Tab-separated table of C-alpha atoms in Angstrom:
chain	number	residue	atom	x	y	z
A	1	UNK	CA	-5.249	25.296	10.619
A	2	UNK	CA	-8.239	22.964	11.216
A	3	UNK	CA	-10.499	23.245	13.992
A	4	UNK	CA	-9.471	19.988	15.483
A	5	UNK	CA	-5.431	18.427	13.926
A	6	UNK	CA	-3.910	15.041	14.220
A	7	UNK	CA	-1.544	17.269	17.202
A	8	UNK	CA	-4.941	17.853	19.001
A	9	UNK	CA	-6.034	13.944	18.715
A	10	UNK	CA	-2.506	12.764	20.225
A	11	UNK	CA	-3.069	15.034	23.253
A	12	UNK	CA	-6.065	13.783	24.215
A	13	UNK	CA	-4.450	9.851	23.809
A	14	UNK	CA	-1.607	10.424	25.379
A	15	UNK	CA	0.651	8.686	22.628
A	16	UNK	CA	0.846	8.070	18.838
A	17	UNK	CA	0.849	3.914	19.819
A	18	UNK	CA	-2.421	4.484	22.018
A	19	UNK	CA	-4.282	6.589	19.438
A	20	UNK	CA	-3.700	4.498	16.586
A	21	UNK	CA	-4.524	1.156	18.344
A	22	UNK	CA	-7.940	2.355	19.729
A	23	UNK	CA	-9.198	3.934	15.981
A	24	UNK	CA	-11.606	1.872	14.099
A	25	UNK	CA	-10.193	3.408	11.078
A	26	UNK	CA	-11.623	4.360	7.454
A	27	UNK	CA	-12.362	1.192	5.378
A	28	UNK	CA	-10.809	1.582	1.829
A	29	UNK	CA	-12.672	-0.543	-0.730
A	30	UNK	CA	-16.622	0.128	-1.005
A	31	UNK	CA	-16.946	-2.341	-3.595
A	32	UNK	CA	-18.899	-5.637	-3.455
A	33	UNK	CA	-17.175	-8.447	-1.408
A	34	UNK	CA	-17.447	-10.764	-4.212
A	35	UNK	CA	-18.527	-10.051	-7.876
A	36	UNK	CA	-18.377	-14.110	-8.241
A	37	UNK	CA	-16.525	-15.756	-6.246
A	38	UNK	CA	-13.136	-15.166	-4.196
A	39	UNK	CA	-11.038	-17.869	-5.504
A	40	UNK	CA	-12.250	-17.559	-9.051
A	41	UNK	CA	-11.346	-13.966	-9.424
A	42	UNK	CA	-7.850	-14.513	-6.975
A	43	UNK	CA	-7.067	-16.997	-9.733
A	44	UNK	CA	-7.853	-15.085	-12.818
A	45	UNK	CA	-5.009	-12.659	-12.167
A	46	UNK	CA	-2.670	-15.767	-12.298
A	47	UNK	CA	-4.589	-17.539	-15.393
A	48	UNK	CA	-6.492	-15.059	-17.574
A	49	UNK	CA	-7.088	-11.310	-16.239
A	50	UNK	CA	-8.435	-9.303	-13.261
A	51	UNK	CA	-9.832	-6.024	-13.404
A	52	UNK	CA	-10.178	-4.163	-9.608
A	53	UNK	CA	-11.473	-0.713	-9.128
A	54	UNK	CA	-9.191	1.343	-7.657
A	55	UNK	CA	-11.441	4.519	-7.957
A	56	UNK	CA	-12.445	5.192	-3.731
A	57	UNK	CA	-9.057	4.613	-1.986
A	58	UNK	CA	-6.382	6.714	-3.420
A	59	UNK	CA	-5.886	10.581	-2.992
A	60	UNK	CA	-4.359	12.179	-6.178
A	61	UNK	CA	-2.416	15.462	-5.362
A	62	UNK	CA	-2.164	17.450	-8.864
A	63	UNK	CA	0.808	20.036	-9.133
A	64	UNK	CA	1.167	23.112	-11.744
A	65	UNK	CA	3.456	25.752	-12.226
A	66	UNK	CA	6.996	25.762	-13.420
A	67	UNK	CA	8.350	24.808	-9.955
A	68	UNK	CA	6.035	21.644	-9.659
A	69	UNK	CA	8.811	19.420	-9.850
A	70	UNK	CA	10.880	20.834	-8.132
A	71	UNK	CA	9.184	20.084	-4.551
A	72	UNK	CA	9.076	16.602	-5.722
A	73	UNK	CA	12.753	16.744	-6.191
A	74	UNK	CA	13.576	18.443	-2.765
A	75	UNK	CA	11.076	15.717	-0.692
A	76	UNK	CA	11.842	12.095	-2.910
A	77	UNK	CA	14.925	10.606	-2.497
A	78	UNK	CA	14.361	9.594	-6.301
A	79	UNK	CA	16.531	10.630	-9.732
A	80	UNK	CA	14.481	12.840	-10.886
A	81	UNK	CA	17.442	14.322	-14.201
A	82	UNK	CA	15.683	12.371	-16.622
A	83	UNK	CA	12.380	12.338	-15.288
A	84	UNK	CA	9.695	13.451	-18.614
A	85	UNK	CA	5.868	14.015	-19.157
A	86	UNK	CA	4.409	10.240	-19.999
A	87	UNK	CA	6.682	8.613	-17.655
A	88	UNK	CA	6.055	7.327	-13.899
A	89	UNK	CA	8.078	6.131	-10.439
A	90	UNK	CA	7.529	5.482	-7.656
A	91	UNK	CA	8.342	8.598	-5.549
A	92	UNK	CA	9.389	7.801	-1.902
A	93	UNK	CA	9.756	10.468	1.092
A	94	UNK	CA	11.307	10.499	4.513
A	95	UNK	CA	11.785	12.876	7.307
A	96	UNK	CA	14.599	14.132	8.706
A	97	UNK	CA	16.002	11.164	10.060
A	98	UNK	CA	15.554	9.357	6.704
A	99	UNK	CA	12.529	6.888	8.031
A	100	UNK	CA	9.875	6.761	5.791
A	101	UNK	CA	6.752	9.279	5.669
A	102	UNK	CA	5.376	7.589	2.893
A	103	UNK	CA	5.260	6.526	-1.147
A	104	UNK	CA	3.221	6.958	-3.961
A	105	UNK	CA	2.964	6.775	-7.767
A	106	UNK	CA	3.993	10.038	-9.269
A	107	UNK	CA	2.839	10.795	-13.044
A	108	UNK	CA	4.148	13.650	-15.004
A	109	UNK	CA	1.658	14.563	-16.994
A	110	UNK	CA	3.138	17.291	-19.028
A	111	UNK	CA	5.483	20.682	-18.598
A	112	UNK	CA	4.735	21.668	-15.266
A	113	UNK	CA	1.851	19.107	-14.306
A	114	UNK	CA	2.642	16.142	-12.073
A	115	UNK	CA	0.105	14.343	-10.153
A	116	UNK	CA	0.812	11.616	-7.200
A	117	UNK	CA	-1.403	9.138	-6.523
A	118	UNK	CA	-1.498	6.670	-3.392
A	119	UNK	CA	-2.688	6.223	0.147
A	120	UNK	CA	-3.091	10.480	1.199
A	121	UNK	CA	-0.120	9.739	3.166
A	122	UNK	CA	2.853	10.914	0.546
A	123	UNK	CA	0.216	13.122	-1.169
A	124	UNK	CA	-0.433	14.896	2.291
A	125	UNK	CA	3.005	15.599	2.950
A	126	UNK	CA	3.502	17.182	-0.394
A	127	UNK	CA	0.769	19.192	-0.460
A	128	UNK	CA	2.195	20.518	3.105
A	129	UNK	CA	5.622	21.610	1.874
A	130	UNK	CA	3.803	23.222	-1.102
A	131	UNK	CA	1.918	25.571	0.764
A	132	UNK	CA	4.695	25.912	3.187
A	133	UNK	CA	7.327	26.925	0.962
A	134	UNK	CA	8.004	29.555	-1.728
A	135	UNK	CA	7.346	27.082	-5.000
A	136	UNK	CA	6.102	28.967	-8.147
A	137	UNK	CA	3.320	26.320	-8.294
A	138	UNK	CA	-0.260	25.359	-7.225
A	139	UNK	CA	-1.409	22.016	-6.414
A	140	UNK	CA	-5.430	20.735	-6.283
A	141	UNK	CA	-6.545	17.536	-4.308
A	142	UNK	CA	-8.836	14.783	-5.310
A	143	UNK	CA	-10.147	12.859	-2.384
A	144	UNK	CA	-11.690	10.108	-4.034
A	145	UNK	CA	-12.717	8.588	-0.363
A	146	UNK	CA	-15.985	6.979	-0.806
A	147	UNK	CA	-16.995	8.682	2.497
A	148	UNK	CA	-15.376	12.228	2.223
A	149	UNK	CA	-18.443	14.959	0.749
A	150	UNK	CA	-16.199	15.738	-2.089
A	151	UNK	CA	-17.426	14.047	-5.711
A	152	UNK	CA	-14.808	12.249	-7.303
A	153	UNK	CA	-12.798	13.723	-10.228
A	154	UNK	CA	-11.341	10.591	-11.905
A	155	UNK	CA	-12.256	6.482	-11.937
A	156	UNK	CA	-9.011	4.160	-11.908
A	157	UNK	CA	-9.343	0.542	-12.702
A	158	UNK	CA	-6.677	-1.613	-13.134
A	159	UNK	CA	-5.980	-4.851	-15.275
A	160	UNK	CA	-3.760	-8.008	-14.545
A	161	UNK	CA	-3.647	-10.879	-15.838
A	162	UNK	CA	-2.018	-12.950	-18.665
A	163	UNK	CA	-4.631	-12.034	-20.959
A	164	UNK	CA	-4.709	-8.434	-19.817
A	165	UNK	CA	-2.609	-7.048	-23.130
A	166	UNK	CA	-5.536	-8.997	-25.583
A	167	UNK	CA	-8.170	-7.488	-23.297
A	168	UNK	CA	-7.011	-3.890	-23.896
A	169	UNK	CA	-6.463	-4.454	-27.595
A	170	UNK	CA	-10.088	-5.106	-27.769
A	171	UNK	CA	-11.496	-2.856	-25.327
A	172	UNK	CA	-9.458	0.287	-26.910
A	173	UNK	CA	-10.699	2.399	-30.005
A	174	UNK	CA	-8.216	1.905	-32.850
A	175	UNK	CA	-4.711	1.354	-32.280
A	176	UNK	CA	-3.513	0.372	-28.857
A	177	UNK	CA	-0.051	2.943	-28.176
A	178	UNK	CA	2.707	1.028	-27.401
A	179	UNK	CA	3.852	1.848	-24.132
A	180	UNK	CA	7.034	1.373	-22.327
A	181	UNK	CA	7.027	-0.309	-18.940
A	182	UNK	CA	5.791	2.315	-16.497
A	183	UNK	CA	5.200	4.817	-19.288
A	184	UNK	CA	1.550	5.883	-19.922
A	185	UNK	CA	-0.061	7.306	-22.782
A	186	UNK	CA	-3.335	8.349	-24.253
A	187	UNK	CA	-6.248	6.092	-24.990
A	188	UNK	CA	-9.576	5.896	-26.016
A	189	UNK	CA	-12.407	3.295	-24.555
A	190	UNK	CA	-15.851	3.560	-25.970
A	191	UNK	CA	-15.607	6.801	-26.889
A	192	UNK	CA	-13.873	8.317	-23.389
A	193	UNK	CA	-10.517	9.718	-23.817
A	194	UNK	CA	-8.331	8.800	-20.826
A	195	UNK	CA	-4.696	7.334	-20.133
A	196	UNK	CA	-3.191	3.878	-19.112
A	197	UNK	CA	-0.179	2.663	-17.079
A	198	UNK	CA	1.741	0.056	-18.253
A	199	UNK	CA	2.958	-1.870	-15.576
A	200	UNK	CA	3.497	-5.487	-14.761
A	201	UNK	CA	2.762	-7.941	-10.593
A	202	UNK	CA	3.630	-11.141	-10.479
A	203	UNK	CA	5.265	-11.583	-13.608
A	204	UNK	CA	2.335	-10.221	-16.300
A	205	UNK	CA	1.740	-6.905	-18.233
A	206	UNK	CA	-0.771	-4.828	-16.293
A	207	UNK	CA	-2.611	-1.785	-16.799
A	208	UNK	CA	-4.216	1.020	-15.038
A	209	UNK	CA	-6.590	2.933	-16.763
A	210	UNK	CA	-8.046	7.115	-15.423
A	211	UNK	CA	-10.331	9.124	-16.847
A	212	UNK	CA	-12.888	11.503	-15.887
A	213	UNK	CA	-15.563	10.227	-12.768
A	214	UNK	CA	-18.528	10.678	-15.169
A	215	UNK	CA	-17.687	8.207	-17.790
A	216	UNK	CA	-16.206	5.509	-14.683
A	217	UNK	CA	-19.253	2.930	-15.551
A	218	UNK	CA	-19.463	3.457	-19.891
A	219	UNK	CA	-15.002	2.595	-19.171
A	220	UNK	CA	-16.116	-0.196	-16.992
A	221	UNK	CA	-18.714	-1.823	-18.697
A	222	UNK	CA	-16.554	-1.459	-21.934
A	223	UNK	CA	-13.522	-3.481	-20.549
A	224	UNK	CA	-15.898	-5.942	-18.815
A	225	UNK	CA	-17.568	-6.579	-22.569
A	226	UNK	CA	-13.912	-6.842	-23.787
A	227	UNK	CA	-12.456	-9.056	-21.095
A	228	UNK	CA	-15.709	-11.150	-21.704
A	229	UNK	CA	-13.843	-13.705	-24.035
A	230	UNK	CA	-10.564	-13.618	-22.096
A	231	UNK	CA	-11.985	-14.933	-19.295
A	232	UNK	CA	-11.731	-11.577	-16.767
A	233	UNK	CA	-13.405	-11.303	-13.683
A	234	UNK	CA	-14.145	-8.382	-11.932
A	235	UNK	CA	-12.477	-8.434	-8.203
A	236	UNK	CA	-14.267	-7.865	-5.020
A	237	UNK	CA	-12.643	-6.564	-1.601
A	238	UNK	CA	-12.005	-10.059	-0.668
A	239	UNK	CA	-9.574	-11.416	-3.945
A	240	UNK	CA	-8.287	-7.745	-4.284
A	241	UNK	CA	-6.453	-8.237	-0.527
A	242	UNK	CA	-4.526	-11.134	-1.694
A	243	UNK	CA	-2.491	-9.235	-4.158
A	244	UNK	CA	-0.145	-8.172	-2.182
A	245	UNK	CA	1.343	-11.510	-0.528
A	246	UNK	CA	2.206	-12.550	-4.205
A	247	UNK	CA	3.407	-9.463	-5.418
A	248	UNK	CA	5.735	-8.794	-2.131
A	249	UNK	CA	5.352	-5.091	-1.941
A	250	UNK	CA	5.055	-3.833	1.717
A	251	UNK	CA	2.164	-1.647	2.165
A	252	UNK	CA	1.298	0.534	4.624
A	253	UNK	CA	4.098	1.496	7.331
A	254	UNK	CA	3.743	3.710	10.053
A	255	UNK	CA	4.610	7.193	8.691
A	256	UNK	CA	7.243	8.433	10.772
A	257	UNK	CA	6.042	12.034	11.384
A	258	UNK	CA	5.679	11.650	15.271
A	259	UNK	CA	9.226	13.696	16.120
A	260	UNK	CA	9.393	16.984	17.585
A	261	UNK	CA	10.556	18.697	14.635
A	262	UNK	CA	6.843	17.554	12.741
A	263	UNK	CA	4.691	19.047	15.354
A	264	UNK	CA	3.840	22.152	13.096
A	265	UNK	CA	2.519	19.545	10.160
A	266	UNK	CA	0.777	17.530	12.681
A	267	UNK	CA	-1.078	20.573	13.571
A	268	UNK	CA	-1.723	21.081	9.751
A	269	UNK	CA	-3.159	17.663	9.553
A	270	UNK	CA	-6.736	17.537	10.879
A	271	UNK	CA	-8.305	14.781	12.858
A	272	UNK	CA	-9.963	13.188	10.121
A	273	UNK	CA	-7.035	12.746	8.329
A	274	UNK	CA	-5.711	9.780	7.126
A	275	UNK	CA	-2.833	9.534	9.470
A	276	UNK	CA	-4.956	10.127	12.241
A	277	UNK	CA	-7.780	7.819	12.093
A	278	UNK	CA	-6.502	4.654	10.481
A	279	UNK	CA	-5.950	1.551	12.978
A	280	UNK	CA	-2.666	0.255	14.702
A	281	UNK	CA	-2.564	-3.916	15.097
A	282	UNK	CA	-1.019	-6.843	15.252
A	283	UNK	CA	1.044	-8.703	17.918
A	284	UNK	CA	4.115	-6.178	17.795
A	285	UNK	CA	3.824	-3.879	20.675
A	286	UNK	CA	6.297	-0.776	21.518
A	287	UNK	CA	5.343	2.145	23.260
A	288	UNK	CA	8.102	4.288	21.503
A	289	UNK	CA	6.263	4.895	17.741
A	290	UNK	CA	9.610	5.162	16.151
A	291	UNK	CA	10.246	1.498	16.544
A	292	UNK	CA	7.289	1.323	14.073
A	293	UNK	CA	9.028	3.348	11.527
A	294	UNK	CA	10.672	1.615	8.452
A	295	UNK	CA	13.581	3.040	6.474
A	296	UNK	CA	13.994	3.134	2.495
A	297	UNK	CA	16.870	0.596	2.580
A	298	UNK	CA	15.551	-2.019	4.534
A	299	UNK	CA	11.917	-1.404	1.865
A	300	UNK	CA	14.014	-2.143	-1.168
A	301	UNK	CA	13.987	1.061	-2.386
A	302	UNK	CA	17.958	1.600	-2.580
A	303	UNK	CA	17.609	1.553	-6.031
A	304	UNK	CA	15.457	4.166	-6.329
A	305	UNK	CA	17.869	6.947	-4.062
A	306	UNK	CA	19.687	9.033	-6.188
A	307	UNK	CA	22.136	10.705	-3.411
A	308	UNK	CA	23.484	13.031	-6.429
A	309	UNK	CA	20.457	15.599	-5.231
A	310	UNK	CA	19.684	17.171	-1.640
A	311	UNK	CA	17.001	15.479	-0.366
A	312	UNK	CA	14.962	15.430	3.158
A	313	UNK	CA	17.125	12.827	4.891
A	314	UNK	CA	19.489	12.036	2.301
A	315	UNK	CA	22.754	12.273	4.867
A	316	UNK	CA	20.659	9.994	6.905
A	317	UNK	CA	19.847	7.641	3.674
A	318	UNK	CA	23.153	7.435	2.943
A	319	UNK	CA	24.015	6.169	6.155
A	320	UNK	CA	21.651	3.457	6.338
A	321	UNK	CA	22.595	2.488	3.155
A	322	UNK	CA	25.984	1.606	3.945
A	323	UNK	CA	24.844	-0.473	7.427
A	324	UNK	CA	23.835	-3.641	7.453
A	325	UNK	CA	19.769	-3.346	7.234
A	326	UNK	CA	17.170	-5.883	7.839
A	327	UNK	CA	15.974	-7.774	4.931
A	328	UNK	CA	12.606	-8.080	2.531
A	329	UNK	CA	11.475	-11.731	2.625
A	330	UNK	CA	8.337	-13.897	2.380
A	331	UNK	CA	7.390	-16.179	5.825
A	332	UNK	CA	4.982	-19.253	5.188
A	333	UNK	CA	2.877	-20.204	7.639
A	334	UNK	CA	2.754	-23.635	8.631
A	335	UNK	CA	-0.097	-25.629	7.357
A	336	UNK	CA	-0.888	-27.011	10.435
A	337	UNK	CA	-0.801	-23.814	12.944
A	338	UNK	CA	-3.086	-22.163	10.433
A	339	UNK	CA	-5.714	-24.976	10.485
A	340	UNK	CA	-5.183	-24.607	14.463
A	341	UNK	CA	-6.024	-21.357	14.211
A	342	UNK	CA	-9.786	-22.449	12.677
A	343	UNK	CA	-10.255	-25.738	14.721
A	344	UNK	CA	-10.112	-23.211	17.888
A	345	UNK	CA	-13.369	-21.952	16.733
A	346	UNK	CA	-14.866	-25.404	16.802
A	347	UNK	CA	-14.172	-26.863	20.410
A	348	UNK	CA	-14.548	-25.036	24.042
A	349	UNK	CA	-12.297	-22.926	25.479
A	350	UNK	CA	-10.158	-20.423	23.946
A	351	UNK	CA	-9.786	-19.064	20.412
A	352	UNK	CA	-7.272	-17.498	18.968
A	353	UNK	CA	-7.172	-14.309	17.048
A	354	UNK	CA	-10.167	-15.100	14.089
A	355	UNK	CA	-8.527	-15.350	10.377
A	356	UNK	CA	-11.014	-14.397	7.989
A	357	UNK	CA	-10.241	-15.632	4.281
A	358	UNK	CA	-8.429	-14.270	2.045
A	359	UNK	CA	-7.456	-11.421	4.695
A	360	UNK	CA	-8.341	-10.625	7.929
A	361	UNK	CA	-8.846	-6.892	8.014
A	362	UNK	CA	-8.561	-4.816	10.763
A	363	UNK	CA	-5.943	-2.401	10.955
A	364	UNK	CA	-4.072	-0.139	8.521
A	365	UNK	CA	-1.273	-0.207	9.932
A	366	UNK	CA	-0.346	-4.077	10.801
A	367	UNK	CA	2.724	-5.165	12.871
A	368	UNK	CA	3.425	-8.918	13.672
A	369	UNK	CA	6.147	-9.702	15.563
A	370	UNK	CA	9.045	-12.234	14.746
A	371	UNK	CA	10.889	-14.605	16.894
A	372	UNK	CA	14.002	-16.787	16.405
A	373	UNK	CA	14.155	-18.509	19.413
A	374	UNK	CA	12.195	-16.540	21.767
A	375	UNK	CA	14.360	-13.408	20.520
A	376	UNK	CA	12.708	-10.729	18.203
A	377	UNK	CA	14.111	-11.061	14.847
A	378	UNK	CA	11.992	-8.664	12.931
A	379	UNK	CA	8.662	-7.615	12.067
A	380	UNK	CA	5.672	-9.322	9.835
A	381	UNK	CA	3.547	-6.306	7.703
A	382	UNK	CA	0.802	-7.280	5.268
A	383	UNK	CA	-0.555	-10.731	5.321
A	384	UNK	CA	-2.765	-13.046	4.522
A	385	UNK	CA	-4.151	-16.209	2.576
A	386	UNK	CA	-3.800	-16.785	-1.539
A	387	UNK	CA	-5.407	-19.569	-3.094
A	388	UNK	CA	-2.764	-19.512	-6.219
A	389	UNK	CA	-0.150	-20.851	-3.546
A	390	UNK	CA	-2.774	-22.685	-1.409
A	391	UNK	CA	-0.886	-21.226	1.342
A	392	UNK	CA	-0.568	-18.125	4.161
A	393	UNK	CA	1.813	-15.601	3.478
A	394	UNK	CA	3.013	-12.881	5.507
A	395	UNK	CA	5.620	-9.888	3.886
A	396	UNK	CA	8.481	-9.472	6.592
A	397	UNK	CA	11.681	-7.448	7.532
A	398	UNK	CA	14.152	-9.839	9.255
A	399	UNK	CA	17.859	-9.690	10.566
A	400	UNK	CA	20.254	-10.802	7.943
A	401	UNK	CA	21.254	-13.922	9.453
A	402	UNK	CA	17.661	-15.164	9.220
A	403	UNK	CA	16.772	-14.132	5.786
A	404	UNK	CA	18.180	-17.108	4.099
A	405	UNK	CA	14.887	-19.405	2.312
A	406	UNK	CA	14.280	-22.258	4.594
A	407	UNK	CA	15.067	-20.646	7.875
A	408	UNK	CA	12.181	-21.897	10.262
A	409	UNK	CA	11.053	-18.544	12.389
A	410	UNK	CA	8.194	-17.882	14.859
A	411	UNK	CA	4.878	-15.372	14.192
A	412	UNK	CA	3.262	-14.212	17.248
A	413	UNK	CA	-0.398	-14.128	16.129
A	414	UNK	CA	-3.388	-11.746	17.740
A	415	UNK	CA	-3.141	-8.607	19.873
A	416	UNK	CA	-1.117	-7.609	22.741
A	417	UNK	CA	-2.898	-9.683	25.725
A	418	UNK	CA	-5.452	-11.280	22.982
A	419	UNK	CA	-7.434	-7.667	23.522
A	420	UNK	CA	-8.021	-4.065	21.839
A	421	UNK	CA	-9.296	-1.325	22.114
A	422	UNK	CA	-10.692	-1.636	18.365
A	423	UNK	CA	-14.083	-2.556	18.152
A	424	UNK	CA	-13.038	-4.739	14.965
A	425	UNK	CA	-10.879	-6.775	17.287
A	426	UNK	CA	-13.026	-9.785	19.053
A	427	UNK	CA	-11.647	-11.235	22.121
A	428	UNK	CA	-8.764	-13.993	22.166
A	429	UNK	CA	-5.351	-15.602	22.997
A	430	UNK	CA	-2.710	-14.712	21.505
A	431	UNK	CA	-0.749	-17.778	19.980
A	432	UNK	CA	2.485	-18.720	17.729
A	433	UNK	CA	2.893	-19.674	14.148
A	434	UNK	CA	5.953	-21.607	12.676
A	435	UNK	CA	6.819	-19.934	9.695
A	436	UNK	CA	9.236	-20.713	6.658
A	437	UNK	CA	11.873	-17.412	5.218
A	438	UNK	CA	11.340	-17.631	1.402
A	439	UNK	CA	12.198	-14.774	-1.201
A	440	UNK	CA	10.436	-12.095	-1.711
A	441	UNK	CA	8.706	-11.678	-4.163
A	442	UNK	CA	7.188	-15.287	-3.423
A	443	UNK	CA	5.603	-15.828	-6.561
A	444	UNK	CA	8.722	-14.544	-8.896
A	445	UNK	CA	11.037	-17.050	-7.486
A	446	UNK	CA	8.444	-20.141	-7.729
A	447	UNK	CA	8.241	-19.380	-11.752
């Protein structure tokens, strides 16, 4: 039990809305804003290759034993009957009530070795029901927080692009394996054993790359020699953001571990955790946290349940599954409310909430909220600008009727009351954005 747990922090705020909203939160990416420029290296995923460093912002939970699948299997609503060592999903977990705690990569490494790798929340949660139940298995955390004490274990970097394929022919010693989508496999890069992903965004073969922390910059500097004729570029925190708009996944939810029945693990959770301390924002403002929580359906993650297993939440799953659910879809900002947004700056008066280029960053956990009509219609999660499209794009949940492309919606932009209690969060007005329904993934359905 730590000295001080996410339970003890919600006491003292009163509510799980009120302490998220006033946290400053734990910035993930300690690497430079730009290693060039921000539109060069946003467009080099699109025209030649990108290579990001994804070494300070994941946790990786590793699990041995002969029963460290099995608490995979009794948490994920995934199939896991064919599941074997050099293969990888994307494990997803809910509570009780089948709302999503959280999702993660899971890698099985080999007979009774499985590591999961993500934001700590899906890792945390494991790592919980491990030591809480009676699994024949062990499992060992790596931080990899660039502020947490603990030195990291591995490096990850990760390449995209259209030339990404050549650039790993080059960069790896010998032979490069030939790896099934999301199948990994043993490689060598200047001399460093370590293993690569194969996986694809936005329509081209990607890879990501581990291997031990001490050999992170000879890996690095290796790719960056090969890449060197490809045209790669190295991304900063700034391009790295505006990934996600193209590729349409919807990051970051609200894990919904706030019931009664998850008191004990919020108690197990300390304050420092990553539940505890990362930031609540965005127009979208409920003082019951469960309105927050998003369910596996509505995700696009149906695909993924296999309801031929007992699962945490699978009656509840199943239930969901056959109701109609809101839908995954792309909203465009219009061109002219988002210059509106900057020419505030530039006259007296008031401004509206400041958008910083190609994301404006202040809370993990970001909630706009969508009108049709002046009636909510849905909710608006991770955002921002990409200069590929030349446009704003925000990744959305919306009511069926209003998922078809071209239906004209409205964004409500800035913080409850234009104020927060986040220190990131300057004062403003809240305002209103027209915004377009297109498919999601945006990028997929341009090609």
């Amino acid at each position: 039990m730590p000295e001080r747990s996410l339970e003890d922090a919600l006491e003292s705020a009163g509510s799980p809305p009120e302490l998220l909203r006033q946290n400053r939160g734990r910035h993930p990416y300690p690497v430079p804003s730009e290693h060039t420029n921000w539109i060069e290296e946003v467009r080099s995923w699109r025209e030649t290759c990108s290579l990001s460093d994804l070494s300070h912002h994941q946790k990786d939970l590793y699990v041995r034993g002969p029963e460290a699948l099995d608490v995979f299997a009794d948490l994920g609503v995934n199939d896991f009957s064919e599941f074997e060592p050099g293969q990888a999903k994307q494990f997803v977990a809910c509570n009780t009530d089948g709302y999503l705690i959280g999702d993660a990569i899971l890698f099985y490494l080999g007979d009774g070795e499985l590591k999961l790798t993500g934001t700590p929340i899906a890792p945390n949660w494991v790592e919980y029901n491990l030591e809480r139940g009676e699994y024949d298995a062990t499992s060992e955390a790596d931080e990899r927080y660039h502020d947490k004490e603990e030195p990291h274990k591995t490096f990850r970097y990760q390449l995209q692009g259209p030339n990404a394929l050549d650039v790993m022919r080059d960069a790896v010693d010998g032979e490069i394996p030939d790896i099934p989508f999301f199948n990994f496999d043993e490689v060598t890069i200047a001399g460093v054993d370590a293993h690569a992903l194969k996986h694809s965004m936005a329509s081209n073969v990607g890879f990501e790359i581990w291997g031990p922390w001490e050999a992170h910059e000879t890996v690095r500097d290796a790719l960056v020699a090969a890449g060197e004729p490809h045209g790669l570029r190295q991304l900063g925190e700034k391009s790295y953001k505006a990934q996600g708009q193209e590729k349409g996944w919807i990051a970051r939810p609200v894990p919904a571990i706030y019931g009664e029945e998850m008191t004990e693990y919020r108690e197990w959770l300390d304050a420092d955790s990553y539940e505890a301390i990362s930031t609540l924002g965005g127009s979208f403002d409920a003082d019951d946290i469960s309105e927050y929580y998003l369910n596996p359906i509505e995700l696009g993650y149906e695909r993924f349940v296999d309801f031929d297993h007992d699962f945490v939440g699978r009656e509840a799953v199943r239930e969901m599954a056959e109701a109609p659910q809101r839908e995954k879809v792309t909203l465009v900002w219009d061109d002219e409310d988002v210059l509106e947004l900057f020419a505030s700056l530039l006259r007296d008066g008031e401004t509206y909430k400041y958008f910083d280029l190609s994301m404006p960053y202040w809370a993990v956990f970001h909630y706009d909220e969508v009108l049709k009509d002046g009636d909510s219609v849905g909710l608006a999660k991770y955002f921002g600008y990409t200069y590929n499209e030349r446009a704003v794009l925000s990744l959305a949940l919306v009511d069926e009727e209003y998922a078809e492309p071209g239906t004209e919606v409205t964004l409500v932009w800035g913080e409850p009351d234009g104020e927060s209690a986040n220190p990131k969060v300057e004062s403003h007005t809240q305002t209103e954005i027209t915004a377009t329904v297109a498919p999601n993934p945006y990028v997929d359905a341009e090609r």
